[in-house]
Amino acid sequence: QLQLQESGPGLLRPSETLSLTCTVSGGSISSSRYYWAWIRQPPGKGLEWVGTIHYSDTYSNPSLKSRVTISVDTSMNQLSLKLSSVTAADSAVYYCARQFMDYYCYYMDVWGKGTTVIVSS
Amino acid sequence: SSELTQDPAVSVALGQTVRITCQGDSLRSYYASWYQQKPGQAPVLVIYDKDKRPSGIPDRFSGSRSGNTASLTITGAQAEDEADYYCNSRHSSGNSHVIFGGGTRLAVL
């Protein structure tokens, strides 16, 4: 059974770079069928797509694009997210998820439990 | 602002049927998927490809689409269905971006 587990520092100062890792177990991150995504949820708010990666192809939310770097380490079966120049607005629960993409439908079928990130001085 | 529009809150009496809607231009071309999120938990996929249910999702959950509106219907709502529900789809521009609706909080009375 595929499982995803996010990890990373819970507290950051403004202007720092957020670095998160998602460890995939029970399956290979190298599967050609699936993509891998980051989604975040600010406190009390809805879900916001951060970005997606498939091999070396990455896609990012235009509102975050210049600050987001997503990568995959196939040897470690891990997905990572870097978000630069964070502000309080980046405080959120960050989820990684397995994403399915075909022409008509994009969906996330397996999610990690999420990790809370707080940006505060 | 979200490019998929959902009603912020909906309520349903126990055992009755409720429809949660999601509107947006992208839904004319692409299918919606739906997620259930309970407090303190990660979202769970309940409908994908417009009307397909993942393994383990009760058949009281169903999905449909008409024009620019996707709907999630719960037939015979149970107390455990009380949760936030989110829709998502591919962006209407056709690029490989994902969009989410703002979410609907369902209360089961």
Short mmCIF file of C-alpha atoms in Angstrom, two decimals:
data_model
loop_
_atom_site.label_atom_id
_atom_site.label_comp_id
_atom_site.label_asym_id
_atom_site.label_seq_id
_atom_site.Cartn_x
_atom_site.Cartn_y
_atom_site.Cartn_z
CA GLN A 1 0.00 0.00 0.00
CA LEU A 2 1.45 3.31 -1.08
CA GLN A 3 2.21 5.74 1.72
CA LEU A 4 3.57 9.27 1.65
CA GLN A 5 5.20 11.07 4.57
CA GLU A 6 6.13 14.73 4.60
CA SER A 7 8.95 16.06 6.74
CA GLY A 8 10.71 19.35 7.29
CA PRO A 9 11.19 22.23 9.70
CA GLY A 10 7.99 23.44 11.29
CA LEU A 11 9.12 27.01 11.94
CA LEU A 12 10.80 29.46 9.61
CA ARG A 13 11.70 33.14 9.73
CA PRO A 14 10.49 35.50 7.00
CA SER A 15 12.76 35.56 3.92
CA GLU A 16 14.10 32.06 4.60
CA THR A 17 13.74 29.14 2.21
CA LEU A 18 11.30 26.39 3.05
CA SER A 19 12.56 22.88 2.32
CA LEU A 20 10.26 19.89 2.60
CA THR A 21 10.72 16.23 1.76
CA CYS A 22 8.10 13.63 0.97
CA THR A 23 9.17 10.01 1.39
CA VAL A 24 7.27 7.49 -0.69
CA SER A 25 6.95 3.92 0.55
CA GLY A 26 5.13 0.92 -0.82
CA GLY A 27 5.69 1.98 -4.43
CA SER A 28 8.15 3.60 -6.77
CA ILE A 29 8.31 7.33 -7.37
CA SER A 30 9.69 6.46 -10.81
CA SER A 31 6.39 5.04 -12.06
CA SER A 32 5.67 6.48 -15.49
CA ARG A 33 1.93 6.44 -14.87
CA TYR A 34 1.88 8.93 -12.03
CA TYR A 35 2.91 12.45 -11.22
CA TRP A 36 3.74 13.85 -7.79
CA ALA A 37 2.29 17.02 -6.35
CA TRP A 38 2.50 19.45 -3.48
CA ILE A 39 -0.66 21.07 -2.14
CA ARG A 40 -0.94 23.44 0.79
CA GLN A 41 -3.71 24.61 3.08
CA PRO A 42 -3.40 27.82 5.12
CA PRO A 43 -5.04 27.71 8.55
CA GLY A 44 -8.82 27.75 8.20
CA LYS A 45 -8.66 28.03 4.42
CA GLY A 46 -8.99 25.83 1.36
CA LEU A 47 -6.59 23.74 -0.66
CA GLU A 48 -4.06 25.41 -2.94
CA TRP A 49 -2.04 23.59 -5.56
CA VAL A 50 1.66 24.39 -5.26
CA GLY A 51 3.16 22.33 -8.07
CA THR A 52 3.62 18.97 -9.77
CA ILE A 53 6.54 16.99 -11.13
CA HIS A 54 6.88 14.07 -13.54
CA TYR A 55 10.44 13.01 -14.15
CA SER A 56 12.10 16.33 -14.98
CA ASP A 57 8.95 18.15 -16.06
CA THR A 58 7.64 20.52 -13.44
CA TYR A 59 4.53 22.67 -13.27
CA SER A 60 3.92 25.33 -10.67
CA ASN A 61 1.15 27.59 -9.48
CA PRO A 62 1.65 30.88 -11.35
CA SER A 63 1.17 32.78 -8.10
CA LEU A 64 4.22 30.99 -6.65
CA LYS A 65 6.14 29.99 -9.73
CA SER A 66 9.25 32.11 -9.33
CA ARG A 67 9.76 30.89 -5.75
CA VAL A 68 9.01 27.18 -6.17
CA THR A 69 11.44 24.38 -6.94
CA ILE A 70 10.21 20.79 -7.04
CA SER A 71 12.49 17.82 -7.57
CA VAL A 72 12.59 14.05 -7.28
CA ASP A 73 15.32 11.82 -5.89
CA THR A 74 14.62 8.42 -7.37
CA SER A 75 17.43 6.75 -5.41
CA MET A 76 15.78 7.80 -2.15
CA ASN A 77 12.20 7.53 -3.47
CA GLN A 78 11.64 11.09 -2.31
CA LEU A 79 9.95 14.22 -3.57
CA SER A 80 11.10 17.63 -2.41
CA LEU A 81 9.79 21.17 -2.34
CA LYS A 82 11.73 24.37 -1.91
CA LEU A 83 9.92 27.68 -1.52
CA SER A 84 12.13 30.73 -1.30
CA SER A 85 11.60 34.10 0.40
CA VAL A 86 8.79 32.89 2.61
CA THR A 87 6.37 35.23 4.36
CA ALA A 88 3.61 34.70 6.89
CA ALA A 89 1.28 34.04 3.96
CA ASP A 90 3.18 30.82 3.29
CA SER A 91 2.19 29.40 6.69
CA ALA A 92 0.14 26.31 5.95
CA VAL A 93 -0.17 22.57 6.16
CA TYR A 94 1.80 21.20 3.22
CA TYR A 95 0.72 17.93 1.67
CA CYS A 96 2.41 15.75 -0.89
CA ALA A 97 0.24 13.56 -3.07
CA ARG A 98 0.34 11.16 -5.94
CA GLN A 99 -1.32 12.77 -8.92
CA PHE A 100 -2.91 11.25 -11.95
CA MET A 101 -3.04 13.34 -15.09
CA ASP A 102 -4.68 12.58 -18.37
CA TYR A 103 -6.16 15.02 -20.85
CA TYR A 104 -9.56 15.22 -19.20
CA CYS A 105 -8.90 14.62 -15.54
CA TYR A 106 -6.37 15.57 -12.93
CA TYR A 107 -6.73 14.06 -9.47
CA MET A 108 -4.73 13.19 -6.37
CA ASP A 109 -5.48 9.69 -5.18
CA VAL A 110 -2.98 9.19 -2.35
CA TRP A 111 -2.08 11.91 0.14
CA GLY A 112 0.42 12.25 2.93
CA LYS A 113 -0.78 13.30 6.38
CA GLY A 114 0.68 16.76 5.91
CA THR A 115 3.25 18.81 7.74
CA THR A 116 2.62 22.18 9.38
CA VAL A 117 4.84 25.10 8.46
CA ILE A 118 4.71 28.37 10.39
CA VAL A 119 6.52 31.47 9.22
CA SER A 120 7.07 33.93 12.04
CA SER A 121 9.67 36.34 13.21
CA SER B 1 -9.99 34.05 -5.87
CA SER B 2 -10.74 30.44 -6.81
CA GLU B 3 -11.57 29.69 -10.44
CA LEU B 4 -13.87 26.91 -9.33
CA THR B 5 -16.78 28.21 -7.29
CA GLN B 6 -18.41 26.24 -4.48
CA ASP B 7 -21.06 27.21 -1.95
CA PRO B 8 -19.29 27.80 1.38
CA ALA B 9 -21.75 25.74 3.42
CA VAL B 10 -24.54 23.25 2.88
CA SER B 11 -26.63 21.26 5.32
CA VAL B 12 -28.62 18.05 5.02
CA ALA B 13 -30.84 16.07 7.35
CA LEU B 14 -29.59 12.66 8.34
CA GLY B 15 -30.55 10.09 5.72
CA GLN B 16 -31.53 12.66 3.11
CA THR B 17 -29.88 13.48 -0.21
CA VAL B 18 -27.59 16.46 -0.73
CA ARG B 19 -25.93 17.89 -3.82
CA ILE B 20 -22.72 19.90 -3.58
CA THR B 21 -21.88 21.89 -6.69
CA CYS B 22 -18.74 23.25 -8.32
CA GLN B 23 -18.89 25.80 -11.14
CA GLY B 24 -16.21 26.94 -13.52
CA ASP B 25 -15.27 27.34 -17.16
CA SER B 26 -12.76 24.48 -16.94
CA LEU B 27 -15.59 22.06 -16.27
CA ARG B 28 -16.92 22.52 -19.81
CA SER B 29 -13.79 20.76 -21.08
CA TYR B 30 -12.40 18.77 -18.18
CA TYR B 31 -13.74 16.49 -15.49
CA ALA B 32 -13.96 17.35 -11.83
CA SER B 33 -12.67 15.26 -8.99
CA TRP B 34 -13.91 15.53 -5.42
CA TYR B 35 -12.22 15.24 -2.04
CA GLN B 36 -13.58 14.86 1.48
CA GLN B 37 -11.61 16.40 4.33
CA LYS B 38 -12.42 15.94 7.99
CA PRO B 39 -10.92 18.18 10.68
CA GLY B 40 -7.24 17.56 11.24
CA GLN B 41 -7.02 15.01 8.43
CA ALA B 42 -5.68 14.93 4.92
CA PRO B 43 -8.14 15.06 2.03
CA VAL B 44 -9.51 11.79 0.70
CA LEU B 45 -10.45 11.29 -2.95
CA VAL B 46 -14.12 10.34 -3.22
CA ILE B 47 -14.90 10.89 -6.93
CA TYR B 48 -12.60 11.13 -9.95
CA ASP B 49 -13.07 11.27 -13.70
CA LYS B 50 -16.44 12.99 -13.12
CA ASP B 51 -18.25 9.95 -11.72
CA LYS B 52 -15.84 7.16 -10.68
CA ARG B 53 -15.44 6.07 -7.07
CA PRO B 54 -12.12 4.84 -5.66
CA SER B 55 -12.11 1.51 -3.91
CA GLY B 56 -13.56 1.80 -0.42
CA ILE B 57 -15.74 4.84 -1.07
CA PRO B 58 -19.41 4.08 -0.32
CA ASP B 59 -21.76 4.02 -3.28
CA ARG B 60 -23.89 6.74 -1.71
CA PHE B 61 -21.32 9.13 -3.21
CA SER B 62 -21.81 9.91 -6.88
CA GLY B 63 -20.64 12.53 -9.34
CA SER B 64 -22.08 14.19 -12.42
CA ARG B 65 -21.56 17.13 -14.77
CA SER B 66 -23.82 19.47 -16.68
CA GLY B 67 -22.36 22.32 -18.68
CA ASN B 68 -19.94 24.22 -16.48
CA THR B 69 -21.17 22.65 -13.25
CA ALA B 70 -19.98 19.47 -11.56
CA SER B 71 -21.97 17.96 -8.74
CA LEU B 72 -21.22 15.61 -5.89
CA THR B 73 -24.34 13.89 -4.61
CA ILE B 74 -24.59 12.04 -1.34
CA THR B 75 -27.68 9.83 -1.29
CA GLY B 76 -28.70 9.00 2.26
CA ALA B 77 -26.21 11.22 4.09
CA GLN B 78 -24.66 9.75 7.21
CA ALA B 79 -23.28 11.51 10.26
CA GLU B 80 -19.76 10.54 9.20
CA ASP B 81 -20.20 12.44 5.93
CA GLU B 82 -19.98 15.75 7.79
CA ALA B 83 -16.82 17.27 6.38
CA ASP B 84 -15.38 19.80 3.96
CA TYR B 85 -15.63 18.88 0.29
CA TYR B 86 -13.36 20.23 -2.43
CA CYS B 87 -13.55 19.93 -6.19
CA ASN B 88 -10.61 20.23 -8.55
CA SER B 89 -9.92 20.10 -12.25
CA ARG B 90 -7.40 20.95 -14.89
CA HIS B 91 -7.09 24.68 -15.54
CA SER B 92 -9.37 26.00 -18.27
CA SER B 93 -6.40 27.28 -20.28
CA GLY B 94 -5.39 23.71 -21.03
CA ASN B 95 -1.98 24.08 -19.44
CA SER B 96 -0.90 21.49 -16.92
CA HIS B 97 -2.09 23.47 -13.92
CA VAL B 98 -4.41 22.24 -11.21
CA ILE B 99 -7.19 24.31 -9.72
CA PHE B 100 -9.26 23.71 -6.59
CA GLY B 101 -12.61 25.04 -5.55
CA GLY B 102 -12.88 26.99 -2.34
CA GLY B 103 -14.57 24.13 -0.53
CA THR B 104 -18.03 23.40 0.88
CA ARG B 105 -18.61 22.61 4.53
CA LEU B 106 -21.32 19.97 4.84
CA ALA B 107 -23.32 19.77 8.04
CA VAL B 108 -25.41 16.65 8.66
CA LEU B 109 -28.26 17.58 10.96
#
